[in-house]
PDB file of N, CA and C in Angstrom:
ATOM      1  N   MET A  77     -17.083  47.612  47.305  1.00 73.00           N
ATOM      2  CA  MET A  77     -16.210  46.769  46.507  1.00 73.00           C
ATOM      3  C   MET A  77     -15.169  46.150  47.449  1.00 73.00           C
ATOM      4  N   ASP A  78     -15.042  44.847  47.406  1.00 81.00           N
ATOM      5  CA  ASP A  78     -14.095  44.186  48.295  1.00 81.00           C
ATOM      6  C   ASP A  78     -12.676  44.239  47.715  1.00 81.00           C
ATOM      7  N   ASP A  79     -11.725  43.776  48.506  1.00 84.00           N
ATOM      8  CA  ASP A  79     -10.313  43.855  48.107  1.00 84.00           C
ATOM      9  C   ASP A  79     -10.013  43.049  46.853  1.00 84.00           C
ATOM     10  N   ARG A  80     -10.610  41.889  46.739  1.00 82.00           N
ATOM     11  CA  ARG A  80     -10.337  41.036  45.577  1.00 82.00           C
ATOM     12  C   ARG A  80     -10.846  41.678  44.285  1.00 82.00           C
ATOM     13  N   THR A  81     -12.014  42.291  44.332  1.00 85.00           N
ATOM     14  CA  THR A  81     -12.558  42.966  43.147  1.00 85.00           C
ATOM     15  C   THR A  81     -11.687  44.145  42.754  1.00 85.00           C
ATOM     16  N   ARG A  82     -11.240  44.911  43.737  1.00 90.00           N
ATOM     17  CA  ARG A  82     -10.335  46.031  43.443  1.00 90.00           C
ATOM     18  C   ARG A  82      -9.031  45.537  42.847  1.00 90.00           C
ATOM     19  N   LEU A  83      -8.547  44.399  43.297  1.00 86.00           N
ATOM     20  CA  LEU A  83      -7.325  43.823  42.747  1.00 86.00           C
ATOM     21  C   LEU A  83      -7.514  43.441  41.280  1.00 86.00           C
ATOM     22  N   TYR A  84      -8.632  42.813  40.956  1.00 87.00           N
ATOM     23  CA  TYR A  84      -8.922  42.454  39.562  1.00 87.00           C
ATOM     24  C   TYR A  84      -9.028  43.696  38.679  1.00 87.00           C
ATOM     25  N   VAL A  85      -9.757  44.693  39.134  1.00 90.00           N
ATOM     26  CA  VAL A  85      -9.963  45.906  38.333  1.00 90.00           C
ATOM     27  C   VAL A  85      -8.656  46.657  38.134  1.00 90.00           C
ATOM     28  N   SER A  86      -7.895  46.842  39.195  1.00 92.00           N
ATOM     29  CA  SER A  86      -6.633  47.575  39.061  1.00 92.00           C
ATOM     30  C   SER A  86      -5.626  46.803  38.220  1.00 92.00           C
ATOM     31  N   GLY A  87      -5.589  45.495  38.337  1.00 90.00           N
ATOM     32  CA  GLY A  87      -4.702  44.692  37.499  1.00 90.00           C
ATOM     33  C   GLY A  87      -5.079  44.763  36.036  1.00 90.00           C
ATOM     34  N   PHE A  88      -6.383  44.726  35.751  1.00 91.00           N
ATOM     35  CA  PHE A  88      -6.863  44.835  34.373  1.00 91.00           C
ATOM     36  C   PHE A  88      -6.529  46.201  33.783  1.00 91.00           C
ATOM     37  N   ILE A  89      -6.747  47.257  34.542  1.00 94.00           N
ATOM     38  CA  ILE A  89      -6.455  48.605  34.048  1.00 94.00           C
ATOM     39  C   ILE A  89      -4.963  48.781  33.809  1.00 94.00           C
ATOM     40  N   ALA A  90      -4.138  48.335  34.743  1.00 93.00           N
ATOM     41  CA  ALA A  90      -2.686  48.463  34.580  1.00 93.00           C
ATOM     42  C   ALA A  90      -2.183  47.663  33.386  1.00 93.00           C
ATOM     43  N   ALA A  91      -2.679  46.453  33.218  1.00 92.00           N
ATOM     44  CA  ALA A  91      -2.249  45.627  32.085  1.00 92.00           C
ATOM     45  C   ALA A  91      -2.700  46.223  30.762  1.00 92.00           C
ATOM     46  N   THR A  92      -3.905  46.774  30.725  1.00 93.00           N
ATOM     47  CA  THR A  92      -4.403  47.390  29.498  1.00 93.00           C
ATOM     48  C   THR A  92      -3.587  48.618  29.126  1.00 93.00           C
ATOM     49  N   ILE A  93      -3.289  49.461  30.097  1.00 94.00           N
ATOM     50  CA  ILE A  93      -2.473  50.648  29.823  1.00 94.00           C
ATOM     51  C   ILE A  93      -1.091  50.244  29.344  1.00 94.00           C
ATOM     52  N   ALA A  94      -0.486  49.261  29.985  1.00 93.00           N
ATOM     53  CA  ALA A  94       0.840  48.800  29.565  1.00 93.00           C
ATOM     54  C   ALA A  94       0.802  48.223  28.157  1.00 93.00           C
ATOM     55  N   TYR A  95      -0.217  47.444  27.857  1.00 93.00           N
ATOM     56  CA  TYR A  95      -0.327  46.840  26.526  1.00 93.00           C
ATOM     57  C   TYR A  95      -0.521  47.902  25.451  1.00 93.00           C
ATOM     58  N   VAL A  96      -1.437  48.823  25.686  1.00 93.00           N
ATOM     59  CA  VAL A  96      -1.737  49.852  24.685  1.00 93.00           C
ATOM     60  C   VAL A  96      -0.517  50.725  24.424  1.00 93.00           C
ATOM     61  N   THR A  97       0.158  51.178  25.467  1.00 93.00           N
ATOM     62  CA  THR A  97       1.329  52.036  25.256  1.00 93.00           C
ATOM     63  C   THR A  97       2.452  51.278  24.563  1.00 93.00           C
ATOM     64  N   THR A  98       2.651  50.018  24.894  1.00 93.00           N
ATOM     65  CA  THR A  98       3.700  49.230  24.246  1.00 93.00           C
ATOM     66  C   THR A  98       3.380  48.982  22.778  1.00 93.00           C
ATOM     67  N   VAL A  99       2.150  48.624  22.478  1.00 93.00           N
ATOM     68  CA  VAL A  99       1.759  48.369  21.090  1.00 93.00           C
ATOM     69  C   VAL A  99       1.864  49.640  20.263  1.00 93.00           C
ATOM     70  N   LEU A 100       1.404  50.748  20.800  1.00 92.00           N
ATOM     71  CA  LEU A 100       1.485  52.001  20.046  1.00 92.00           C
ATOM     72  C   LEU A 100       2.929  52.451  19.856  1.00 92.00           C
ATOM     73  N   ALA A 101       3.780  52.205  20.834  1.00 93.00           N
ATOM     74  CA  ALA A 101       5.176  52.621  20.716  1.00 93.00           C
ATOM     75  C   ALA A 101       5.932  51.795  19.685  1.00 93.00           C
ATOM     76  N   PHE A 102       5.688  50.502  19.640  1.00 93.00           N
ATOM     77  CA  PHE A 102       6.476  49.636  18.764  1.00 93.00           C
ATOM     78  C   PHE A 102       5.811  49.360  17.417  1.00 93.00           C
ATOM     79  N   ALA A 103       4.491  49.239  17.385  1.00 90.00           N
ATOM     80  CA  ALA A 103       3.810  48.915  16.130  1.00 90.00           C
ATOM     81  C   ALA A 103       3.202  50.153  15.468  1.00 90.00           C
ATOM     82  N   GLY A 104       2.852  51.149  16.259  1.00 89.00           N
ATOM     83  CA  GLY A 104       2.270  52.359  15.710  1.00 89.00           C
ATOM     84  C   GLY A 104       0.803  52.244  15.360  1.00 89.00           C
ATOM     85  N   ARG A 105       0.175  51.128  15.722  1.00 90.00           N
ATOM     86  CA  ARG A 105      -1.250  50.941  15.446  1.00 90.00           C
ATOM     87  C   ARG A 105      -1.855  50.120  16.575  1.00 90.00           C
ATOM     88  N   PHE A 106      -3.157  50.224  16.695  1.00 87.00           N
ATOM     89  CA  PHE A 106      -3.863  49.476  17.731  1.00 87.00           C
ATOM     90  C   PHE A 106      -4.907  48.592  17.068  1.00 87.00           C
ATOM     91  N   ALA A 107      -4.821  47.296  17.308  1.00 89.00           N
ATOM     92  CA  ALA A 107      -5.783  46.336  16.757  1.00 89.00           C
ATOM     93  C   ALA A 107      -6.669  45.831  17.894  1.00 89.00           C
ATOM     94  N   ILE A 108      -7.949  46.014  17.754  1.00 91.00           N
ATOM     95  CA  ILE A 108      -8.895  45.656  18.811  1.00 91.00           C
ATOM     96  C   ILE A 108      -8.935  44.151  19.062  1.00 91.00           C
ATOM     97  N   PHE A 109      -8.798  43.343  18.011  1.00 92.00           N
ATOM     98  CA  PHE A 109      -8.857  41.891  18.193  1.00 92.00           C
ATOM     99  C   PHE A 109      -7.632  41.370  18.943  1.00 92.00           C
ATOM    100  N   GLU A 110      -6.466  41.961  18.696  1.00 91.00           N
ATOM    101  CA  GLU A 110      -5.270  41.572  19.447  1.00 91.00           C
ATOM    102  C   GLU A 110      -5.407  41.974  20.910  1.00 91.00           C
ATOM    103  N   TRP A 111      -6.021  43.126  21.162  1.00 91.00           N
ATOM    104  CA  TRP A 111      -6.231  43.560  22.534  1.00 91.00           C
ATOM    105  C   TRP A 111      -7.198  42.624  23.252  1.00 91.00           C
ATOM    106  N   ILE A 112      -8.259  42.200  22.555  1.00 92.00           N
ATOM    107  CA  ILE A 112      -9.219  41.266  23.151  1.00 92.00           C
ATOM    108  C   ILE A 112      -8.532  39.942  23.487  1.00 92.00           C
ATOM    109  N   ALA A 113      -7.674  39.458  22.601  1.00 93.00           N
ATOM    110  CA  ALA A 113      -6.924  38.225  22.876  1.00 93.00           C
ATOM    111  C   ALA A 113      -6.006  38.417  24.077  1.00 93.00           C
ATOM    112  N   PHE A 114      -5.373  39.577  24.176  1.00 92.00           N
ATOM    113  CA  PHE A 114      -4.520  39.868  25.327  1.00 92.00           C
ATOM    114  C   PHE A 114      -5.332  39.894  26.616  1.00 92.00           C
ATOM    115  N   VAL A 115      -6.495  40.531  26.582  1.00 91.00           N
ATOM    116  CA  VAL A 115      -7.343  40.619  27.774  1.00 91.00           C
ATOM    117  C   VAL A 115      -7.773  39.231  28.228  1.00 91.00           C
ATOM    118  N   ILE A 116      -8.162  38.388  27.303  1.00 93.00           N
ATOM    119  CA  ILE A 116      -8.575  37.027  27.657  1.00 93.00           C
ATOM    120  C   ILE A 116      -7.412  36.251  28.267  1.00 93.00           C
ATOM    121  N   ALA A 117      -6.245  36.321  27.637  1.00 94.00           N
ATOM    122  CA  ALA A 117      -5.072  35.615  28.171  1.00 94.00           C
ATOM    123  C   ALA A 117      -4.684  36.167  29.535  1.00 94.00           C
ATOM    124  N   PHE A 118      -4.709  37.482  29.691  1.00 92.00           N
ATOM    125  CA  PHE A 118      -4.361  38.094  30.970  1.00 92.00           C
ATOM    126  C   PHE A 118      -5.317  37.650  32.069  1.00 92.00           C
ATOM    127  N   LEU A 119      -6.615  37.680  31.789  1.00 90.00           N
ATOM    128  CA  LEU A 119      -7.583  37.298  32.811  1.00 90.00           C
ATOM    129  C   LEU A 119      -7.480  35.824  33.178  1.00 90.00           C
ATOM    130  N   VAL A 120      -7.202  34.968  32.214  1.00 94.00           N
ATOM    131  CA  VAL A 120      -7.033  33.539  32.512  1.00 94.00           C
ATOM    132  C   VAL A 120      -5.843  33.329  33.444  1.00 94.00           C
ATOM    133  N   VAL A 121      -4.726  33.962  33.139  1.00 94.00           N
ATOM    134  CA  VAL A 121      -3.535  33.820  33.985  1.00 94.00           C
ATOM    135  C   VAL A 121      -3.770  34.466  35.345  1.00 94.00           C
ATOM    136  N   PHE A 122      -4.389  35.636  35.368  1.00 91.00           N
ATOM    137  CA  PHE A 122      -4.623  36.359  36.613  1.00 91.00           C
ATOM    138  C   PHE A 122      -5.544  35.576  37.539  1.00 91.00           C
ATOM    139  N   VAL A 123      -6.643  35.078  37.003  1.00 90.00           N
ATOM    140  CA  VAL A 123      -7.589  34.305  37.811  1.00 90.00           C
ATOM    141  C   VAL A 123      -6.957  32.986  38.245  1.00 90.00           C
ATOM    142  N   GLY A 124      -6.222  32.346  37.350  1.00 94.00           N
ATOM    143  CA  GLY A 124      -5.546  31.099  37.707  1.00 94.00           C
ATOM    144  C   GLY A 124      -4.553  31.285  38.836  1.00 94.00           C
ATOM    145  N   PHE A 125      -3.771  32.350  38.765  1.00 92.00           N
ATOM    146  CA  PHE A 125      -2.803  32.614  39.829  1.00 92.00           C
ATOM    147  C   PHE A 125      -3.510  32.955  41.132  1.00 92.00           C
ATOM    148  N   ASP A 126      -4.599  33.706  41.059  1.00 89.00           N
ATOM    149  CA  ASP A 126      -5.358  34.045  42.257  1.00 89.00           C
ATOM    150  C   ASP A 126      -5.941  32.793  42.905  1.00 89.00           C
ATOM    151  N   ARG A 127      -6.496  31.907  42.113  1.00 92.00           N
ATOM    152  CA  ARG A 127      -7.034  30.647  42.648  1.00 92.00           C
ATOM    153  C   ARG A 127      -5.919  29.786  43.256  1.00 92.00           C
ATOM    154  N   PHE A 128      -4.743  29.801  42.632  1.00 94.00           N
ATOM    155  CA  PHE A 128      -3.606  29.052  43.157  1.00 94.00           C
ATOM    156  C   PHE A 128      -3.187  29.588  44.522  1.00 94.00           C
ATOM    157  N   VAL A 129      -3.157  30.911  44.668  1.00 90.00           N
ATOM    158  CA  VAL A 129      -2.799  31.512  45.955  1.00 90.00           C
ATOM    159  C   VAL A 129      -3.840  31.168  47.010  1.00 90.00           C
ATOM    160  N   VAL A 130      -5.113  31.220  46.655  1.00 90.00           N
ATOM    161  CA  VAL A 130      -6.174  30.854  47.600  1.00 90.00           C
ATOM    162  C   VAL A 130      -6.030  29.393  48.007  1.00 90.00           C
ATOM    163  N   TRP A 131      -5.717  28.527  47.054  1.00 94.00           N
ATOM    164  CA  TRP A 131      -5.532  27.111  47.360  1.00 94.00           C
ATOM    165  C   TRP A 131      -4.335  26.912  48.292  1.00 94.00           C
ATOM    166  N   LEU A 132      -3.231  27.630  48.039  1.00 93.00           N
ATOM    167  CA  LEU A 132      -2.066  27.515  48.911  1.00 93.00           C
ATOM    168  C   LEU A 132      -2.373  27.993  50.322  1.00 93.00           C
ATOM    169  N   GLU A 133      -3.128  29.070  50.433  1.00 92.00           N
ATOM    170  CA  GLU A 133      -3.484  29.572  51.758  1.00 92.00           C
ATOM    171  C   GLU A 133      -4.381  28.593  52.503  1.00 92.00           C
ATOM    172  N   SER A 134      -5.190  27.848  51.795  1.00 93.00           N
ATOM    173  CA  SER A 134      -6.061  26.882  52.459  1.00 93.00           C
ATOM    174  C   SER A 134      -5.285  25.655  52.938  1.00 93.00           C
ATOM    175  N   GLN A 135      -4.096  25.426  52.410  1.00 89.00           N
ATOM    176  CA  GLN A 135      -3.278  24.283  52.806  1.00 89.00           C
ATOM    177  C   GLN A 135      -2.585  24.502  54.145  1.00 89.00           C
ATOM    178  N   GLU A 136      -2.516  25.736  54.590  1.00 78.00           N
ATOM    179  CA  GLU A 136      -1.811  26.036  55.850  1.00 78.00           C
ATOM    180  C   GLU A 136      -2.618  25.653  57.052  1.00 78.00           C
TER     181      GLU A 136
END
């Protein structure tokens, strides 16, 4: 597994744990569809930021 894949996996796991604990602490329930929406939004932002960093590094 390369560094970029490990970064994606660890970021996904950390975001999921943070989301689940926050939702359970404040709402007291877990909705799978809200979690799926969060995962999609998180991955879009995460991949977008990663591509932006790669693009910036290529400009140097």
